[in-house]
GROMACS .gro file of N, CA and C in nm:
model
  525
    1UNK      N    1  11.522  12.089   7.791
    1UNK     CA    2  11.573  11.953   7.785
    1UNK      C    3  11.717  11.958   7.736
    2UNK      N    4  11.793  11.907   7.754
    2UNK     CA    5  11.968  11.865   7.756
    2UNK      C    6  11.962  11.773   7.653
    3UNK      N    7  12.037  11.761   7.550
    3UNK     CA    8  11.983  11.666   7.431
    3UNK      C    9  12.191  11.630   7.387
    4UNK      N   10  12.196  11.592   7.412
    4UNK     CA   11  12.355  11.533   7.364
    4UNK      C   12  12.321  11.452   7.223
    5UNK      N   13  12.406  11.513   7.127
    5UNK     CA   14  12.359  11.392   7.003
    5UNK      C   15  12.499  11.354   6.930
    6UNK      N   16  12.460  11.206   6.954
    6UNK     CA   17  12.611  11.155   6.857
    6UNK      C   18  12.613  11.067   6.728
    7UNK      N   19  12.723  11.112   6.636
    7UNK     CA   20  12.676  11.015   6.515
    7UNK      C   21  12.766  10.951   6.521
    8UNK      N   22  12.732  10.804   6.454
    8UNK     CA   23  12.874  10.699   6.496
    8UNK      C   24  12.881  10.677   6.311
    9UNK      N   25  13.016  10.660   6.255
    9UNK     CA   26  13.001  10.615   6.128
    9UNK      C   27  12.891  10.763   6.001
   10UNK      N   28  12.846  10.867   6.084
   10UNK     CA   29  12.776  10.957   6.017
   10UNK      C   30  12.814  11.092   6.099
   11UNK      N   31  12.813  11.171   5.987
   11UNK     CA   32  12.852  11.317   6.019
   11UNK      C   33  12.691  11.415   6.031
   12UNK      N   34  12.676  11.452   6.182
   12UNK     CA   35  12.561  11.480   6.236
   12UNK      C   36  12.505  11.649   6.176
   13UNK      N   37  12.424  11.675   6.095
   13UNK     CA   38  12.431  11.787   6.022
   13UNK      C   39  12.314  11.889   6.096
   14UNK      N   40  12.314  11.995   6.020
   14UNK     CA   41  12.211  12.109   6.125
   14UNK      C   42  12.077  12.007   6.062
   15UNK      N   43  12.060  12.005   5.985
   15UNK     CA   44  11.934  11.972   5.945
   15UNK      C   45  11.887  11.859   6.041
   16UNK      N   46  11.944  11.791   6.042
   16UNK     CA   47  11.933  11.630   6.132
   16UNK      C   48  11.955  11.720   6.300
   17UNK      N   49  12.028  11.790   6.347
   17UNK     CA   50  12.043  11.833   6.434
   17UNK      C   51  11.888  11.909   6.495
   18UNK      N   52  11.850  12.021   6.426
   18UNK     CA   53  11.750  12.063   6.424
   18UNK      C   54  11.626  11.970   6.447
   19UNK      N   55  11.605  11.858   6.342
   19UNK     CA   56  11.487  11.737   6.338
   19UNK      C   57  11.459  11.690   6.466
   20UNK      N   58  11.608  11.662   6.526
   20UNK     CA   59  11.618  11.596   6.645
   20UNK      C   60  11.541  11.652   6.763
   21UNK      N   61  11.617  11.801   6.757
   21UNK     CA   62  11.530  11.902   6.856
   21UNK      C   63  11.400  11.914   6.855
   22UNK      N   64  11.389  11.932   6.718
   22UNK     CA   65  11.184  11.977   6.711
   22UNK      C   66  11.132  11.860   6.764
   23UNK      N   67  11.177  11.709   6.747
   23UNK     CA   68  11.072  11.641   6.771
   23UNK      C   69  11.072  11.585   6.936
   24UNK      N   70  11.209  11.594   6.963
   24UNK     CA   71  11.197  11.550   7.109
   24UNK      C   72  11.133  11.657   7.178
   25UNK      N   73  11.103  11.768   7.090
   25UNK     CA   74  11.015  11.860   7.197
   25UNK      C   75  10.881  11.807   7.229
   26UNK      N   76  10.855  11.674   7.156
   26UNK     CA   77  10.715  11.656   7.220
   26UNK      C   78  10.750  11.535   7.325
   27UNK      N   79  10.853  11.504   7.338
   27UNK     CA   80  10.912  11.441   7.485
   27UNK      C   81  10.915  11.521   7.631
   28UNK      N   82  10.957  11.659   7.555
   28UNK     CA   83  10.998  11.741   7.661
   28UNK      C   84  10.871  11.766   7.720
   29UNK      N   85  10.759  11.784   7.674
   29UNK     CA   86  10.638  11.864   7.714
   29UNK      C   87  10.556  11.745   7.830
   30UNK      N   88  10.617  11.675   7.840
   30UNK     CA   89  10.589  11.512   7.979
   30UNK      C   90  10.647  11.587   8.104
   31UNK      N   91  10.811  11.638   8.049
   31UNK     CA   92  10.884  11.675   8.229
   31UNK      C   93  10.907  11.816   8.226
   32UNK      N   94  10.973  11.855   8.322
   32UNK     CA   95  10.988  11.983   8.360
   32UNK      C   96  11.190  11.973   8.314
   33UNK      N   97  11.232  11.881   8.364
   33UNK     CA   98  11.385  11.859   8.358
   33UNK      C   99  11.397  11.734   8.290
   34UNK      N  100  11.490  11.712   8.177
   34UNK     CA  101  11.486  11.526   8.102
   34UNK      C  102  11.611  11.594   8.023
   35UNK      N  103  11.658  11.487   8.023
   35UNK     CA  104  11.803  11.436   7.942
   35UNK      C  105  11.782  11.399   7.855
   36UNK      N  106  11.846  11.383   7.745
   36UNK     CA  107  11.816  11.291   7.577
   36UNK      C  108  11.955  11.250   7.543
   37UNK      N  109  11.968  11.122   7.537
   37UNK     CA  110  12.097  11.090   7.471
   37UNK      C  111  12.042  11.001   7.329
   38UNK      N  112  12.104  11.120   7.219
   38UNK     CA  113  12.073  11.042   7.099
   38UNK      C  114  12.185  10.986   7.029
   39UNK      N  115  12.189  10.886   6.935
   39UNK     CA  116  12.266  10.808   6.877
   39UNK      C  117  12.257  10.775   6.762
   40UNK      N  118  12.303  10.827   6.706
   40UNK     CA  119  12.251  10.791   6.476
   40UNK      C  120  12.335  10.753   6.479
   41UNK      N  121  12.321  10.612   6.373
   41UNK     CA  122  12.469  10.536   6.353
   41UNK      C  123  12.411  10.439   6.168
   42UNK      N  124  12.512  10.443   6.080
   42UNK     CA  125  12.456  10.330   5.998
   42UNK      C  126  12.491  10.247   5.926
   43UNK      N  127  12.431  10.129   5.941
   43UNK     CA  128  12.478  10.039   5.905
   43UNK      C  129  12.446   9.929   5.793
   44UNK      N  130  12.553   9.928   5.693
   44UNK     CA  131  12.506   9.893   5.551
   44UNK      C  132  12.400  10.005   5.473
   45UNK      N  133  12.290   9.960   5.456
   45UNK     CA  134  12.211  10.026   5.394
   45UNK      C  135  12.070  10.143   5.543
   46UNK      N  136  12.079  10.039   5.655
   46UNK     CA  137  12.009  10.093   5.745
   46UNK      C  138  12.063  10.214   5.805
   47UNK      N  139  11.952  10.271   5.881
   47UNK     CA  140  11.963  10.424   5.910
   47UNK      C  141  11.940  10.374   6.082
   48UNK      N  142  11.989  10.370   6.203
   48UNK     CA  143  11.959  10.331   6.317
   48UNK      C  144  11.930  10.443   6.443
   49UNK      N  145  11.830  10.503   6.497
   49UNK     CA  146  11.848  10.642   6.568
   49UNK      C  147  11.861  10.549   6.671
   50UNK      N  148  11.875  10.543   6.768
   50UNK     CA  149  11.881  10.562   6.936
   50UNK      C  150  11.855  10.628   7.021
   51UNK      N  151  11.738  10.643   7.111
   51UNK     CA  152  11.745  10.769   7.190
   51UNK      C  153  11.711  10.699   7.342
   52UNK      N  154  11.772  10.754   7.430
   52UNK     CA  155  11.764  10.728   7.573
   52UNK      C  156  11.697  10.850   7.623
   53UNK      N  157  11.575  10.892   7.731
   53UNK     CA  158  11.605  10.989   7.796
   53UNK      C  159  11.549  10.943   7.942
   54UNK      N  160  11.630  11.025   7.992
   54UNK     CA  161  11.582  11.017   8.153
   54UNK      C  162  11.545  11.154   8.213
   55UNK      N  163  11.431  11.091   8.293
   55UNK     CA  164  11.356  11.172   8.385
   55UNK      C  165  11.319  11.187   8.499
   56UNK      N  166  11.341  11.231   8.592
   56UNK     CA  167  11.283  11.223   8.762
   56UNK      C  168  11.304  11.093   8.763
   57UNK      N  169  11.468  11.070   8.745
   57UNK     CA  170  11.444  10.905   8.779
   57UNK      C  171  11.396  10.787   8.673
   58UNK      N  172  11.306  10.785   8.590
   58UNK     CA  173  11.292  10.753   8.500
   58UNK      C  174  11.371  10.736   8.351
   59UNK      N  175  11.405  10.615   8.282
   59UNK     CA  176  11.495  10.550   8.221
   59UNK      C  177  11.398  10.561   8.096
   60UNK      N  178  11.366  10.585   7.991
   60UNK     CA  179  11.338  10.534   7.855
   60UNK      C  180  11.432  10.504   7.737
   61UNK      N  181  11.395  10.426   7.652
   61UNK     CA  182  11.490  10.401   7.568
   61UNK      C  183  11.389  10.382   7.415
   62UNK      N  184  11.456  10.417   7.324
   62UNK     CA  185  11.416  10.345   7.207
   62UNK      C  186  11.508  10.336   7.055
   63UNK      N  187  11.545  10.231   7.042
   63UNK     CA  188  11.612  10.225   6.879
   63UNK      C  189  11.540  10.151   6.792
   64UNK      N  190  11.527  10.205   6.671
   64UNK     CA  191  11.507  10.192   6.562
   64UNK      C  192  11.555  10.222   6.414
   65UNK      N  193  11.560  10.120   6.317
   65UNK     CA  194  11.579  10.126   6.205
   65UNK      C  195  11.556  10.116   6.065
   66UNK      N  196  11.576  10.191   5.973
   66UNK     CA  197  11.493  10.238   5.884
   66UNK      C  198  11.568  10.270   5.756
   67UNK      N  199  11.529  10.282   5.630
   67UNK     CA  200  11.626  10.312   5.518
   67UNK      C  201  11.642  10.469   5.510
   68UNK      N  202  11.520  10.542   5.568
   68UNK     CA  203  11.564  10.698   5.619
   68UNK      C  204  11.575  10.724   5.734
   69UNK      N  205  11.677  10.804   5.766
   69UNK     CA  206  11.703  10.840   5.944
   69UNK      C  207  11.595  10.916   5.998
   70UNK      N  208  11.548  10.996   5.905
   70UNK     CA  209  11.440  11.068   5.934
   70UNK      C  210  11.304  10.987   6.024
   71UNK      N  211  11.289  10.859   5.952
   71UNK     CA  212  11.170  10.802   5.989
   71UNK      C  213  11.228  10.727   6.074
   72UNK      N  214  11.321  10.646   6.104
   72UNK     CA  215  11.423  10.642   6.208
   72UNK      C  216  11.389  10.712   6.383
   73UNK      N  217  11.395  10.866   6.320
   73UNK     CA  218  11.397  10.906   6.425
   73UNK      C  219  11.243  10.947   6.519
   74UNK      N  220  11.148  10.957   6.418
   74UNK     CA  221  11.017  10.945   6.385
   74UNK      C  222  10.989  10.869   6.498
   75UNK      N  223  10.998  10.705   6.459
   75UNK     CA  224  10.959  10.604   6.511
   75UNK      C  225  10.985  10.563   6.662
   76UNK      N  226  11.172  10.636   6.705
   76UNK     CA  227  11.187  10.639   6.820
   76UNK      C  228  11.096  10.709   6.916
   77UNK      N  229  11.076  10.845   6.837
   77UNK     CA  230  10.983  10.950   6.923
   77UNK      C  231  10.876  10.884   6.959
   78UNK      N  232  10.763  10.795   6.858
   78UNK     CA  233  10.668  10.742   6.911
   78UNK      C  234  10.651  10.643   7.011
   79UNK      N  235  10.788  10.579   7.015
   79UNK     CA  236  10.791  10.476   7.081
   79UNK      C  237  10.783  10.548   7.250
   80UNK      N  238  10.939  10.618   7.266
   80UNK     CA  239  10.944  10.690   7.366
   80UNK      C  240  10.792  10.739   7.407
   81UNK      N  241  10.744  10.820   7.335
   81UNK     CA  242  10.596  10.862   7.401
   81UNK      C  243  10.533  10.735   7.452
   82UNK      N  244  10.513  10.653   7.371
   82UNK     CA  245  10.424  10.574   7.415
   82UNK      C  246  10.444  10.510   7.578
   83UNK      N  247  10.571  10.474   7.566
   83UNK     CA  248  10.639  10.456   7.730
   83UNK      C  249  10.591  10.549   7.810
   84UNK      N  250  10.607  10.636   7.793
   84UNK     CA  251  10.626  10.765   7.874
   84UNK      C  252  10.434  10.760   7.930
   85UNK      N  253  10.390  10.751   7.830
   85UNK     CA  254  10.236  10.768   7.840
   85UNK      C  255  10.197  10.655   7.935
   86UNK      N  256  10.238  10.537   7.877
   86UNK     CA  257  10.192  10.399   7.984
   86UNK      C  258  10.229  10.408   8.134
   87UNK      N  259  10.354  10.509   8.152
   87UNK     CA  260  10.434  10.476   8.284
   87UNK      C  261  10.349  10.547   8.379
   88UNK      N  262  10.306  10.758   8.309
   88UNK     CA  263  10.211  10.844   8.335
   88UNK      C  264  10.115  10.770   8.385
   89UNK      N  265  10.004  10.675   8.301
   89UNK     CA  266   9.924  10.630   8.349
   89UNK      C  267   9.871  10.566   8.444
   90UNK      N  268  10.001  10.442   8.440
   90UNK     CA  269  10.019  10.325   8.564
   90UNK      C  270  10.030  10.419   8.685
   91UNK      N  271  10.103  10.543   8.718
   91UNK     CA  272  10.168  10.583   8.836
   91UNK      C  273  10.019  10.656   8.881
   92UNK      N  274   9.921  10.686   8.789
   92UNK     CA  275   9.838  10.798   8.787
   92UNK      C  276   9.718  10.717   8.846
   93UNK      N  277   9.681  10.580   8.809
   93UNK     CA  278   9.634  10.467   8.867
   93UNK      C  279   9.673  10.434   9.029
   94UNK      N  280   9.773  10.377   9.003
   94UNK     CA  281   9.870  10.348   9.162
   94UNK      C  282   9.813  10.454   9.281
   95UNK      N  283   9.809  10.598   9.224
   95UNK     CA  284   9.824  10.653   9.272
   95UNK      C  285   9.697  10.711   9.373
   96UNK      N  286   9.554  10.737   9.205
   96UNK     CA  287   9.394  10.663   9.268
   96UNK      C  288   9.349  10.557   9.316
   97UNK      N  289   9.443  10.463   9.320
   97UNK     CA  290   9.398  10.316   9.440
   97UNK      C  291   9.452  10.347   9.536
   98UNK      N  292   9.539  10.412   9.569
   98UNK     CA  293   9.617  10.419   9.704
   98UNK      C  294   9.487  10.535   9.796
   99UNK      N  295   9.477  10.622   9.724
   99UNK     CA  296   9.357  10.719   9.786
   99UNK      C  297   9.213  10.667   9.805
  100UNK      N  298   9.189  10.610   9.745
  100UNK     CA  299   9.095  10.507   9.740
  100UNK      C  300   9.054  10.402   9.825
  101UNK      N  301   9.167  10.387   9.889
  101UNK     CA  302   9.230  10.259   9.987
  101UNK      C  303   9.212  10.334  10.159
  102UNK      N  304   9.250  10.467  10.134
  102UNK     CA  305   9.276  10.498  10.229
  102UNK      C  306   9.140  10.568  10.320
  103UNK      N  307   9.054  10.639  10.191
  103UNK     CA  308   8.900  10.656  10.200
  103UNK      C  309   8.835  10.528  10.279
  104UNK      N  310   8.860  10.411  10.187
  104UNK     CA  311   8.757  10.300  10.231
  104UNK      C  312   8.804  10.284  10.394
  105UNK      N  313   8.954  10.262  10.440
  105UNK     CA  314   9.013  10.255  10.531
  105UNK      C  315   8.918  10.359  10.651
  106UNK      N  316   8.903  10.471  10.602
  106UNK     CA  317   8.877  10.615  10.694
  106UNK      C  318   8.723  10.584  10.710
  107UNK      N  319   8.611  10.566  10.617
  107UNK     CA  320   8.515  10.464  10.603
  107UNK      C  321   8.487  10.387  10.732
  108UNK      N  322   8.541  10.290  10.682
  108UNK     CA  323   8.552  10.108  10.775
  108UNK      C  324   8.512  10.173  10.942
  109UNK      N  325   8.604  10.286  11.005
  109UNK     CA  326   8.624  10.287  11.096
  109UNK      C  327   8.528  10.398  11.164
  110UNK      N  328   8.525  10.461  11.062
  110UNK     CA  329   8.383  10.592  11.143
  110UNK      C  330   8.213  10.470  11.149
  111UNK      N  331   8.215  10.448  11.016
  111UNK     CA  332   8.058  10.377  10.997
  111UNK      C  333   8.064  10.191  11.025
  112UNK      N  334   8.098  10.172  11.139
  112UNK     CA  335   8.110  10.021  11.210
  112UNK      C  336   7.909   9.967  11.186
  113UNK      N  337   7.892   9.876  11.123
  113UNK     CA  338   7.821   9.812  11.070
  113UNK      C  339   7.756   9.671  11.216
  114UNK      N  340   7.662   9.699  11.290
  114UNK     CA  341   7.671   9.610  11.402
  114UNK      C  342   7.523   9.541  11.394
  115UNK      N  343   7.540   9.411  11.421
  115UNK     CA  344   7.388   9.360  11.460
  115UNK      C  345   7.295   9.358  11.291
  116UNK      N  346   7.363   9.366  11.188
  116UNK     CA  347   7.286   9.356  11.068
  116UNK      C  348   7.348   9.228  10.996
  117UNK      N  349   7.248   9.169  10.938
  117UNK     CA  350   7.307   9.108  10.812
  117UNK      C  351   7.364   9.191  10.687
  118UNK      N  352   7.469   9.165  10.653
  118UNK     CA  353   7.556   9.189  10.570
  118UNK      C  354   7.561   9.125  10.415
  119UNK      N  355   7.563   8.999  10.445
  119UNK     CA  356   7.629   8.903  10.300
  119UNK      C  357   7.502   8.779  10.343
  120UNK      N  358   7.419   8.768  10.269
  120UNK     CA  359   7.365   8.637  10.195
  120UNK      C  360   7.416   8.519  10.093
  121UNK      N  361   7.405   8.411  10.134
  121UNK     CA  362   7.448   8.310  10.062
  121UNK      C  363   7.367   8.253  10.051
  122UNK      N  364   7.317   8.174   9.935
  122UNK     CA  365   7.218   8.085   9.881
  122UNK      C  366   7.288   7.970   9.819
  123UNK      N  367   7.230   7.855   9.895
  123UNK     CA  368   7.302   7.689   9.791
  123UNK      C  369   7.153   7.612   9.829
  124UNK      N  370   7.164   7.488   9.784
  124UNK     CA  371   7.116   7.392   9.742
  124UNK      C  372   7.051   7.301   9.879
  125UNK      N  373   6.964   7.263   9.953
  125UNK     CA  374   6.939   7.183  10.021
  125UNK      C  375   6.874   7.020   9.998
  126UNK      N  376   6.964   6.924  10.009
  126UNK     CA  377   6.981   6.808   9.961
  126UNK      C  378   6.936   6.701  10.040
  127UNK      N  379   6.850   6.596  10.079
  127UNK     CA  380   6.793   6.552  10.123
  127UNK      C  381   6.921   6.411  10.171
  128UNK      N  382   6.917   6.375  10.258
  128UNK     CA  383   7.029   6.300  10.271
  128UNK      C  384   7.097   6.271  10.408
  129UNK      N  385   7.160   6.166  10.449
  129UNK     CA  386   7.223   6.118  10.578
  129UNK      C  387   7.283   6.150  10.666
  130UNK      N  388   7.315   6.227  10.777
  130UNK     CA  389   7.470   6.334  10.877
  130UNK      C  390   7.559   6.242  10.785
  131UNK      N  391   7.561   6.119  10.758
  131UNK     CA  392   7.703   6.059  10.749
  131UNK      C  393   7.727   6.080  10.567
  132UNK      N  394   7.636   6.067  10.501
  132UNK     CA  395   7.704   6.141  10.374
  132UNK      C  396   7.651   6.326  10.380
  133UNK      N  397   7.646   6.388  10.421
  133UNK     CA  398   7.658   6.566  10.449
  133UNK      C  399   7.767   6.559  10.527
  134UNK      N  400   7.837   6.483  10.604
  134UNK     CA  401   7.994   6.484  10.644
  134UNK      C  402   8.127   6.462  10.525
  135UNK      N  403   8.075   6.355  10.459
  135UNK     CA  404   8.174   6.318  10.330
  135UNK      C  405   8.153   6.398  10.249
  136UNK      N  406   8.054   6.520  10.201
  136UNK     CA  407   8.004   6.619  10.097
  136UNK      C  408   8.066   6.730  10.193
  137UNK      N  409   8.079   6.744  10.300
  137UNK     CA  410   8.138   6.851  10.377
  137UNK      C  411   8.320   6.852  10.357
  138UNK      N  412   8.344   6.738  10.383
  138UNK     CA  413   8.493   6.732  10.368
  138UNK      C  414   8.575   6.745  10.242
  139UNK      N  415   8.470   6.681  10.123
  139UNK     CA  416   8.525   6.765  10.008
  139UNK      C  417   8.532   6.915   9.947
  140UNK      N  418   8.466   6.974  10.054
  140UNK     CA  419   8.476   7.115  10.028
  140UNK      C  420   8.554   7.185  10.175
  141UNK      N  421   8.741   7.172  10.124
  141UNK     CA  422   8.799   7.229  10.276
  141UNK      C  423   8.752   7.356  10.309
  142UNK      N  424   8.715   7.432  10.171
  142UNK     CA  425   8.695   7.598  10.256
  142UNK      C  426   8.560   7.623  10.287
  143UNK      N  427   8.449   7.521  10.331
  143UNK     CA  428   8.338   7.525  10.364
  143UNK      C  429   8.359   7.468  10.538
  144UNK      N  430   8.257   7.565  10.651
  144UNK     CA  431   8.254   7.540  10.752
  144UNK      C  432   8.153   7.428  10.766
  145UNK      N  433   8.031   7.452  10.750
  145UNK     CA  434   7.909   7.407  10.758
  145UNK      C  435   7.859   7.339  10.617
  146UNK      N  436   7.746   7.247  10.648
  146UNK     CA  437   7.660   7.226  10.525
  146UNK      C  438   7.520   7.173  10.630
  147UNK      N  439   7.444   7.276  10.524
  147UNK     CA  440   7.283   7.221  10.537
  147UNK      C  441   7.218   7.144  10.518
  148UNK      N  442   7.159   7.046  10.503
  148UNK     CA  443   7.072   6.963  10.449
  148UNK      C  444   6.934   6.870  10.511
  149UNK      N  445   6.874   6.817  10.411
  149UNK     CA  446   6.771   6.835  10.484
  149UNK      C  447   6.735   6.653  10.522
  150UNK      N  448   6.751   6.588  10.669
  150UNK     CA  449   6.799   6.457  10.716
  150UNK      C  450   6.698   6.361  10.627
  151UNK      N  451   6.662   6.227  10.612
  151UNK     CA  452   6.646   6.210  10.515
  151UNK      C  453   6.511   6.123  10.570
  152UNK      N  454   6.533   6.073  10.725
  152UNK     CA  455   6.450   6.042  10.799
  152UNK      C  456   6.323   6.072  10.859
  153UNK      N  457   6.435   6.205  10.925
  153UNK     CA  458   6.312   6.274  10.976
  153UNK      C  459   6.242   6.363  10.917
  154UNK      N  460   6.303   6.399  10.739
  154UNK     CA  461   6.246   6.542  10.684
  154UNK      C  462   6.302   6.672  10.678
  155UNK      N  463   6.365   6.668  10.797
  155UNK     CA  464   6.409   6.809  10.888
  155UNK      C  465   6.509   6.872  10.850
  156UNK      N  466   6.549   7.036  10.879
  156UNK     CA  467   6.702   7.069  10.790
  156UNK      C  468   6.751   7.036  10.946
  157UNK      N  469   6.863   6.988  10.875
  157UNK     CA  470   6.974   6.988  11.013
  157UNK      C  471   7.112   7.058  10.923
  158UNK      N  472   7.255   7.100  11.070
  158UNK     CA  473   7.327   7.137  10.977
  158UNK      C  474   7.431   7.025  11.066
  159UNK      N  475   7.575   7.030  10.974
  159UNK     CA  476   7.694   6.927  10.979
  159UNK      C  477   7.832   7.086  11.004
  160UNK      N  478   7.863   7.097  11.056
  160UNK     CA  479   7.980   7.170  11.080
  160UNK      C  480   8.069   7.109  11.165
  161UNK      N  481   8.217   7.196  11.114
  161UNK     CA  482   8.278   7.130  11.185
  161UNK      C  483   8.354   7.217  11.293
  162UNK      N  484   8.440   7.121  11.369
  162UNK     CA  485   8.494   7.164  11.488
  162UNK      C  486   8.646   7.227  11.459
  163UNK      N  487   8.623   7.289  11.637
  163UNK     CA  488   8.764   7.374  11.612
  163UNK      C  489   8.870   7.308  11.623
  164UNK      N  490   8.869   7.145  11.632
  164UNK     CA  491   8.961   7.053  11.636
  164UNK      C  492   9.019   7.069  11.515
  165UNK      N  493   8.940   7.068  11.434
  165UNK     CA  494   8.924   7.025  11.249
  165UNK      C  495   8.937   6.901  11.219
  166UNK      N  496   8.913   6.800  11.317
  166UNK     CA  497   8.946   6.660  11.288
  166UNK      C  498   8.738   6.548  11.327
  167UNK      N  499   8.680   6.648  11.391
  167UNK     CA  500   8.562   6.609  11.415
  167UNK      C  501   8.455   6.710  11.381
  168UNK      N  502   8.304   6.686  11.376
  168UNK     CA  503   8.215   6.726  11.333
  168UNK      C  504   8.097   6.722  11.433
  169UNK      N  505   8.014   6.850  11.448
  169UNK     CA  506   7.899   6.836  11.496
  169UNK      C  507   7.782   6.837  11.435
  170UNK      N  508   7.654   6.841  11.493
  170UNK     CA  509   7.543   6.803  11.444
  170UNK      C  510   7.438   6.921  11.457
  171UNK      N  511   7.362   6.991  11.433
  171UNK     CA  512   7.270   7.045  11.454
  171UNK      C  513   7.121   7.008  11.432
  172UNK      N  514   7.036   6.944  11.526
  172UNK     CA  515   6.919   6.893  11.450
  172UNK      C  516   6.817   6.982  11.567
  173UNK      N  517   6.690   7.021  11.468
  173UNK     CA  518   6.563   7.099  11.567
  173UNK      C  519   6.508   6.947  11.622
  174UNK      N  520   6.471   7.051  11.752
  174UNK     CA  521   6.401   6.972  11.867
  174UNK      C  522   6.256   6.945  11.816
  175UNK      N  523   6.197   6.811  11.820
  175UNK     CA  524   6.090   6.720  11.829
  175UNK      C  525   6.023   6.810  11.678
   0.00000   0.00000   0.00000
């Protein structure tokens, strides 16, 4: 890892130099190639680290501040990991839905599903008029059909509608 370190307002010492190294080594152990731009700077009584690194493209950042630089720099490291870990994950995800996608895809098209019922739906059969199972139909736009059972004759009939979408037919059994 390439680690550039600058102190602004502080004179950057081996000891702090060294700290820096050991701990971004547990940054390094994520990429193969990563940059580190660090930044100690302080202000008033605070201790402020900064660290940027980039990777394959990848941007992290983290500052923090503290009354020791030490823990300062601590805190950046965890942060950075933690990024680093979430981003790992998400891409590692992305990456099992996409294969996943492509299975079901490869699926769909060898094992074609013909002449079976598939999906069952179960509702309510309501005893009642074509002309109110039309007004109970129209309040439900994403419903084609409704069942029910006529109120006259006993019988299920169904109410669906047309490919107009402005009229409705009838389905009633014979005698």
């Amino acid at each position: 890892m390439k680690i550039k370190i600058t102190g602004k307002e502080l004179k950057i010492t081996e000891a702090i130099n060294d700290y820096v190294e050991k701990k971004l080594d547990r940054i390094d152990k994520y990429f193969e190639e990563a940059e580190a731009e660090v930044t100690l700077k302080t202000e008033k009584t605070e201790q402020i680290a900064e660290i940027y690194v980039t990777a394959k493209g990848e941007k992290y950042r983290a500052v923090t501040e503290d009354k020791d630089m030490y823990a300062s720099i601590d805190k950046d490291i965890d942060i950075l990991e933690g990024q680093i870990r979430k981003a790992k994950t998400k891409k590692d995800k992305m990456m099992k839905e996409a294969t996943l996608k492509n299975r079901e895809i490869v699926t769909e098209n060898v094992t074609e599903i013909k002449d079976e019922i598939v999906k069952t739906s179960y509702y309510e059969i309501k005893p009642m008029l074509p002309e109110d199972a039309v007004l109970k139909l129209q309040e439900k736009p994403s419903h084609n059909f409704l069942a029910f059972i006529h109120v006259e004759t006993g019988k299920v009939n169904v109410v669906y509608k047309l490919k107009d979408g402005k009229n409705f037919g009838l389905v009633e059994p014979e005698a």
